[in-house]
Amino acid sequence: RGVHVDHVTIYRWVLRFMPLLAEAARPCRHRVGDRWQVDETYVKVAGQWRYVYRAIDQSGQVVDVFVSTRRDVRAARRFFQQAISATKVTPTEVTTDKAPIYPGVLDALLPAVWHRSEQYENNRVEADHGRLKARLRPMRGLKQERSAKVIIAGHALVQNVRRGHYELAVDEPATWRLAAAFDELAMAI
């Protein structure tokens, strides 16, 4: 397109504008389903391992993401509280791996939820982690906690827009959906 921009400039634009774009897109988001698949993965931030809690619903929409320094009951509880308050949806079914932290958290927060943890039930969210890792790998690690949170949340937004989980650029073909959606969101900001 004839515009030469350094990759650091684009990185700074992402950090500055992605939270604004996510906030502008919030009213256009489709309602999140009530069957969630929850798992955590890990990324390196400033040389330290951080856990990224992620949930997707039955249609593949990323429900929410949460970056934590630990993989414990407190982090899992904060993730579920954040996801429920952000989406205003209480899940009826939660599928997790066999991590020992989830049964206690789900019993305390969501006593009526059906908790599934059979082998291979969580493969969709495990495969979904691969897309995040593939995006982060060329970046050669994140350097700050704040930038990790913004970039991981921004990746979830882009993934949901590409999959058509927002009422943005619905008339566009899938290959142009993301560019058209960002044009619409730029007008909203």
PDB file of C-alpha atoms in Angstrom:
ATOM      1  CA  ARG A   1       0.000   0.000   0.000  1.00  0.00           C
ATOM      2  CA  GLY A   2       3.026   2.272  -0.098  1.00  0.00           C
ATOM      3  CA  VAL A   3       3.112   3.018   3.638  1.00  0.00           C
ATOM      4  CA  HIS A   4       6.242   1.976   5.506  1.00  0.00           C
ATOM      5  CA  VAL A   5       5.660   1.495   9.223  1.00  0.00           C
ATOM      6  CA  ASP A   6       8.046  -0.039  11.729  1.00  0.00           C
ATOM      7  CA  HIS A   7       6.825  -3.124  13.614  1.00  0.00           C
ATOM      8  CA  VAL A   8       7.380  -1.340  16.934  1.00  0.00           C
ATOM      9  CA  THR A   9       4.966   1.389  15.856  1.00  0.00           C
ATOM     10  CA  ILE A  10       2.318  -1.211  15.082  1.00  0.00           C
ATOM     11  CA  TYR A  11       2.958  -2.836  18.462  1.00  0.00           C
ATOM     12  CA  ARG A  12       2.429   0.518  20.180  1.00  0.00           C
ATOM     13  CA  TRP A  13      -0.771   1.092  18.183  1.00  0.00           C
ATOM     14  CA  VAL A  14      -2.052  -2.313  19.324  1.00  0.00           C
ATOM     15  CA  LEU A  15      -1.344  -1.469  22.958  1.00  0.00           C
ATOM     16  CA  ARG A  16      -2.994   1.938  22.637  1.00  0.00           C
ATOM     17  CA  PHE A  17      -6.029   1.189  20.485  1.00  0.00           C
ATOM     18  CA  MET A  18      -6.964  -2.452  21.125  1.00  0.00           C
ATOM     19  CA  PRO A  19      -8.710  -1.735  24.471  1.00  0.00           C
ATOM     20  CA  LEU A  20     -10.657   1.083  22.772  1.00  0.00           C
ATOM     21  CA  LEU A  21     -11.655  -1.170  19.876  1.00  0.00           C
ATOM     22  CA  ALA A  22     -12.712  -3.954  22.246  1.00  0.00           C
ATOM     23  CA  GLU A  23     -14.878  -1.532  24.226  1.00  0.00           C
ATOM     24  CA  ALA A  24     -16.460  -0.181  21.037  1.00  0.00           C
ATOM     25  CA  ALA A  25     -17.183  -3.733  19.849  1.00  0.00           C
ATOM     26  CA  ARG A  26     -18.795  -4.867  23.111  1.00  0.00           C
ATOM     27  CA  PRO A  27     -22.398  -3.864  22.147  1.00  0.00           C
ATOM     28  CA  CYS A  28     -22.051  -5.747  18.848  1.00  0.00           C
ATOM     29  CA  ARG A  29     -21.046  -9.053  20.408  1.00  0.00           C
ATOM     30  CA  HIS A  30     -23.313 -12.057  20.062  1.00  0.00           C
ATOM     31  CA  ARG A  31     -24.628 -13.525  23.267  1.00  0.00           C
ATOM     32  CA  VAL A  32     -22.255 -16.061  24.760  1.00  0.00           C
ATOM     33  CA  GLY A  33     -23.498 -19.649  25.005  1.00  0.00           C
ATOM     34  CA  ASP A  34     -24.088 -21.433  28.293  1.00  0.00           C
ATOM     35  CA  ARG A  35     -21.808 -24.438  27.686  1.00  0.00           C
ATOM     36  CA  TRP A  36     -18.204 -23.446  28.310  1.00  0.00           C
ATOM     37  CA  GLN A  37     -14.924 -25.251  27.808  1.00  0.00           C
ATOM     38  CA  VAL A  38     -12.282 -23.856  30.156  1.00  0.00           C
ATOM     39  CA  ASP A  39      -8.563 -24.480  30.209  1.00  0.00           C
ATOM     40  CA  GLU A  40      -5.340 -22.715  30.960  1.00  0.00           C
ATOM     41  CA  THR A  41      -2.158 -22.452  28.969  1.00  0.00           C
ATOM     42  CA  TYR A  42       1.079 -20.690  29.716  1.00  0.00           C
ATOM     43  CA  VAL A  43       3.115 -17.929  28.077  1.00  0.00           C
ATOM     44  CA  LYS A  44       6.363 -16.250  28.988  1.00  0.00           C
ATOM     45  CA  VAL A  45       6.170 -12.631  30.103  1.00  0.00           C
ATOM     46  CA  ALA A  46       9.477 -10.922  30.877  1.00  0.00           C
ATOM     47  CA  GLY A  47      11.134 -14.310  31.271  1.00  0.00           C
ATOM     48  CA  GLN A  48       8.547 -15.561  33.791  1.00  0.00           C
ATOM     49  CA  TRP A  49       5.811 -18.090  33.071  1.00  0.00           C
ATOM     50  CA  ARG A  50       2.258 -16.745  33.264  1.00  0.00           C
ATOM     51  CA  TYR A  51      -0.936 -18.741  33.042  1.00  0.00           C
ATOM     52  CA  VAL A  52      -3.638 -17.709  30.603  1.00  0.00           C
ATOM     53  CA  TYR A  53      -7.106 -18.926  31.538  1.00  0.00           C
ATOM     54  CA  ARG A  54      -9.365 -19.099  28.497  1.00  0.00           C
ATOM     55  CA  ALA A  55     -12.933 -20.218  27.911  1.00  0.00           C
ATOM     56  CA  ILE A  56     -14.839 -20.856  24.707  1.00  0.00           C
ATOM     57  CA  ASP A  57     -18.527 -21.612  24.346  1.00  0.00           C
ATOM     58  CA  GLN A  58     -20.233 -24.313  22.315  1.00  0.00           C
ATOM     59  CA  SER A  59     -20.058 -22.263  19.098  1.00  0.00           C
ATOM     60  CA  GLY A  60     -16.334 -21.540  19.410  1.00  0.00           C
ATOM     61  CA  GLN A  61     -16.659 -17.970  20.655  1.00  0.00           C
ATOM     62  CA  VAL A  62     -13.906 -16.953  23.064  1.00  0.00           C
ATOM     63  CA  VAL A  63     -15.804 -16.111  26.248  1.00  0.00           C
ATOM     64  CA  ASP A  64     -13.014 -14.424  28.181  1.00  0.00           C
ATOM     65  CA  VAL A  65      -9.294 -14.524  28.923  1.00  0.00           C
ATOM     66  CA  PHE A  66      -7.421 -13.950  32.165  1.00  0.00           C
ATOM     67  CA  VAL A  67      -3.647 -13.717  32.747  1.00  0.00           C
ATOM     68  CA  SER A  68      -2.378 -14.865  36.139  1.00  0.00           C
ATOM     69  CA  THR A  69       0.976 -15.410  37.793  1.00  0.00           C
ATOM     70  CA  ARG A  70      -0.267 -18.602  39.428  1.00  0.00           C
ATOM     71  CA  ARG A  71      -2.365 -21.600  38.580  1.00  0.00           C
ATOM     72  CA  ASP A  72      -4.378 -21.907  41.750  1.00  0.00           C
ATOM     73  CA  VAL A  73      -7.885 -21.724  43.197  1.00  0.00           C
ATOM     74  CA  ARG A  74      -7.780 -17.940  43.595  1.00  0.00           C
ATOM     75  CA  ALA A  75      -6.856 -17.375  39.947  1.00  0.00           C
ATOM     76  CA  ALA A  76      -9.531 -19.788  38.708  1.00  0.00           C
ATOM     77  CA  ARG A  77     -12.140 -18.106  40.913  1.00  0.00           C
ATOM     78  CA  ARG A  78     -11.167 -14.640  39.609  1.00  0.00           C
ATOM     79  CA  PHE A  79     -11.343 -15.908  36.029  1.00  0.00           C
ATOM     80  CA  PHE A  80     -14.866 -17.285  36.453  1.00  0.00           C
ATOM     81  CA  GLN A  81     -16.052 -14.153  38.289  1.00  0.00           C
ATOM     82  CA  GLN A  82     -14.599 -11.921  35.558  1.00  0.00           C
ATOM     83  CA  ALA A  83     -16.076 -14.016  32.744  1.00  0.00           C
ATOM     84  CA  ILE A  84     -19.541 -14.142  34.300  1.00  0.00           C
ATOM     85  CA  SER A  85     -19.609 -10.413  35.086  1.00  0.00           C
ATOM     86  CA  ALA A  86     -18.304  -9.437  31.631  1.00  0.00           C
ATOM     87  CA  THR A  87     -20.728 -11.623  29.676  1.00  0.00           C
ATOM     88  CA  LYS A  88     -23.745 -11.585  32.040  1.00  0.00           C
ATOM     89  CA  VAL A  89     -24.096 -15.328  31.331  1.00  0.00           C
ATOM     90  CA  THR A  90     -23.974 -18.054  33.950  1.00  0.00           C
ATOM     91  CA  PRO A  91     -22.930 -21.349  32.359  1.00  0.00           C
ATOM     92  CA  THR A  92     -24.988 -24.484  32.853  1.00  0.00           C
ATOM     93  CA  GLU A  93     -22.198 -26.820  31.754  1.00  0.00           C
ATOM     94  CA  VAL A  94     -18.434 -26.374  32.189  1.00  0.00           C
ATOM     95  CA  THR A  95     -15.939 -28.761  30.640  1.00  0.00           C
ATOM     96  CA  THR A  96     -12.411 -28.694  32.054  1.00  0.00           C
ATOM     97  CA  ASP A  97      -9.377 -30.898  32.216  1.00  0.00           C
ATOM     98  CA  LYS A  98      -8.788 -32.940  35.338  1.00  0.00           C
ATOM     99  CA  ALA A  99      -6.992 -30.153  37.209  1.00  0.00           C
ATOM    100  CA  PRO A 100      -7.842 -30.460  40.919  1.00  0.00           C
ATOM    101  CA  ILE A 101      -8.645 -26.753  41.315  1.00  0.00           C
ATOM    102  CA  TYR A 102     -11.814 -26.681  39.216  1.00  0.00           C
ATOM    103  CA  PRO A 103     -14.254 -28.851  41.217  1.00  0.00           C
ATOM    104  CA  GLY A 104     -13.918 -26.742  44.367  1.00  0.00           C
ATOM    105  CA  VAL A 105     -14.177 -23.449  42.495  1.00  0.00           C
ATOM    106  CA  LEU A 106     -17.216 -24.563  40.519  1.00  0.00           C
ATOM    107  CA  ASP A 107     -18.948 -25.951  43.613  1.00  0.00           C
ATOM    108  CA  ALA A 108     -18.424 -22.660  45.445  1.00  0.00           C
ATOM    109  CA  LEU A 109     -19.267 -20.260  42.598  1.00  0.00           C
ATOM    110  CA  LEU A 110     -21.702 -22.226  40.460  1.00  0.00           C
ATOM    111  CA  PRO A 111     -23.259 -25.046  42.508  1.00  0.00           C
ATOM    112  CA  ALA A 112     -25.871 -25.876  39.858  1.00  0.00           C
ATOM    113  CA  VAL A 113     -23.409 -26.219  36.979  1.00  0.00           C
ATOM    114  CA  TRP A 114     -22.714 -29.586  35.388  1.00  0.00           C
ATOM    115  CA  HIS A 115     -18.938 -30.101  35.541  1.00  0.00           C
ATOM    116  CA  ARG A 116     -17.507 -32.417  32.908  1.00  0.00           C
ATOM    117  CA  SER A 117     -13.890 -33.559  32.927  1.00  0.00           C
ATOM    118  CA  GLU A 118     -13.783 -36.717  30.822  1.00  0.00           C
ATOM    119  CA  GLN A 119     -10.777 -37.403  28.640  1.00  0.00           C
ATOM    120  CA  TYR A 120     -10.839 -35.682  25.218  1.00  0.00           C
ATOM    121  CA  GLU A 121     -13.877 -33.538  26.107  1.00  0.00           C
ATOM    122  CA  ASN A 122     -11.733 -30.414  26.281  1.00  0.00           C
ATOM    123  CA  ASN A 123     -10.011 -30.788  22.900  1.00  0.00           C
ATOM    124  CA  ARG A 124     -11.695 -27.757  21.292  1.00  0.00           C
ATOM    125  CA  VAL A 125     -10.232 -25.288  23.776  1.00  0.00           C
ATOM    126  CA  GLU A 126      -6.871 -27.105  23.703  1.00  0.00           C
ATOM    127  CA  ALA A 127      -6.766 -26.667  19.920  1.00  0.00           C
ATOM    128  CA  ASP A 128      -7.831 -23.047  20.343  1.00  0.00           C
ATOM    129  CA  HIS A 129      -4.734 -22.420  22.486  1.00  0.00           C
ATOM    130  CA  GLY A 130      -2.634 -23.281  19.449  1.00  0.00           C
ATOM    131  CA  ARG A 131      -3.869 -20.223  17.572  1.00  0.00           C
ATOM    132  CA  LEU A 132      -2.825 -17.964  20.425  1.00  0.00           C
ATOM    133  CA  LYS A 133       0.567 -19.618  20.736  1.00  0.00           C
ATOM    134  CA  ALA A 134       1.114 -19.389  16.975  1.00  0.00           C
ATOM    135  CA  ARG A 135       0.482 -15.655  17.143  1.00  0.00           C
ATOM    136  CA  LEU A 136       2.772 -15.120  20.145  1.00  0.00           C
ATOM    137  CA  ARG A 137       5.662 -17.299  18.916  1.00  0.00           C
ATOM    138  CA  PRO A 138       6.996 -14.843  16.273  1.00  0.00           C
ATOM    139  CA  MET A 139       6.886 -12.055  18.865  1.00  0.00           C
ATOM    140  CA  ARG A 140       9.595 -13.885  20.858  1.00  0.00           C
ATOM    141  CA  GLY A 141       7.944 -13.288  24.193  1.00  0.00           C
ATOM    142  CA  LEU A 142       6.128 -10.466  25.862  1.00  0.00           C
ATOM    143  CA  LYS A 143       8.023  -8.012  28.014  1.00  0.00           C
ATOM    144  CA  GLN A 144       5.392  -6.516  30.327  1.00  0.00           C
ATOM    145  CA  GLU A 145       2.370  -7.811  32.215  1.00  0.00           C
ATOM    146  CA  ARG A 146       0.091  -5.070  30.844  1.00  0.00           C
ATOM    147  CA  SER A 147       1.104  -5.682  27.244  1.00  0.00           C
ATOM    148  CA  ALA A 148       0.484  -9.420  27.686  1.00  0.00           C
ATOM    149  CA  LYS A 149      -3.044  -8.772  28.938  1.00  0.00           C
ATOM    150  CA  VAL A 150      -3.828  -6.343  26.104  1.00  0.00           C
ATOM    151  CA  ILE A 151      -2.410  -8.522  23.348  1.00  0.00           C
ATOM    152  CA  ILE A 152      -4.064 -11.727  24.575  1.00  0.00           C
ATOM    153  CA  ALA A 153      -7.438  -9.988  24.971  1.00  0.00           C
ATOM    154  CA  GLY A 154      -6.968  -8.372  21.553  1.00  0.00           C
ATOM    155  CA  HIS A 155      -6.249 -11.770  20.022  1.00  0.00           C
ATOM    156  CA  ALA A 156      -9.528 -13.061  21.443  1.00  0.00           C
ATOM    157  CA  LEU A 157     -11.396 -10.092  19.927  1.00  0.00           C
ATOM    158  CA  VAL A 158      -9.819 -10.620  16.498  1.00  0.00           C
ATOM    159  CA  GLN A 159     -10.531 -14.343  16.646  1.00  0.00           C
ATOM    160  CA  ASN A 160     -14.193 -13.719  17.488  1.00  0.00           C
ATOM    161  CA  VAL A 161     -14.586 -11.128  14.723  1.00  0.00           C
ATOM    162  CA  ARG A 162     -13.049 -13.492  12.177  1.00  0.00           C
ATOM    163  CA  ARG A 163     -15.413 -16.253  13.234  1.00  0.00           C
ATOM    164  CA  GLY A 164     -18.444 -13.977  12.910  1.00  0.00           C
ATOM    165  CA  HIS A 165     -19.382 -13.685  16.605  1.00  0.00           C
ATOM    166  CA  TYR A 166     -19.939  -9.933  16.335  1.00  0.00           C
ATOM    167  CA  GLU A 167     -22.505  -7.948  14.396  1.00  0.00           C
ATOM    168  CA  LEU A 168     -19.682  -6.269  12.513  1.00  0.00           C
ATOM    169  CA  ALA A 169     -19.081  -6.487   8.770  1.00  0.00           C
ATOM    170  CA  VAL A 170     -21.743  -9.172   8.403  1.00  0.00           C
ATOM    171  CA  ASP A 171     -22.205  -8.408   4.689  1.00  0.00           C
ATOM    172  CA  GLU A 172     -18.505  -8.841   3.924  1.00  0.00           C
ATOM    173  CA  PRO A 173     -16.911 -12.100   2.840  1.00  0.00           C
ATOM    174  CA  ALA A 174     -14.898 -13.842   5.540  1.00  0.00           C
ATOM    175  CA  THR A 175     -11.589 -12.748   4.003  1.00  0.00           C
ATOM    176  CA  TRP A 176     -12.512  -9.053   4.322  1.00  0.00           C
ATOM    177  CA  ARG A 177     -14.521  -9.252   7.551  1.00  0.00           C
ATOM    178  CA  LEU A 178     -11.718  -8.183   9.883  1.00  0.00           C
ATOM    179  CA  ALA A 179     -10.674  -5.123   7.854  1.00  0.00           C
ATOM    180  CA  ALA A 180     -14.275  -3.990   7.439  1.00  0.00           C
ATOM    181  CA  ALA A 181     -15.001  -4.538  11.133  1.00  0.00           C
ATOM    182  CA  PHE A 182     -12.028  -2.406  12.164  1.00  0.00           C
ATOM    183  CA  ASP A 183     -13.216   0.323   9.800  1.00  0.00           C
ATOM    184  CA  GLU A 184     -16.621   0.261  11.510  1.00  0.00           C
ATOM    185  CA  LEU A 185     -15.034   0.287  14.961  1.00  0.00           C
ATOM    186  CA  ALA A 186     -12.713   3.168  14.048  1.00  0.00           C
ATOM    187  CA  MET A 187     -15.779   5.252  13.247  1.00  0.00           C
ATOM    188  CA  ALA A 188     -17.219   4.398  16.671  1.00  0.00           C
ATOM    189  CA  ILE A 189     -14.103   5.545  18.481  1.00  0.00           C
TER     190      ILE A 189
END
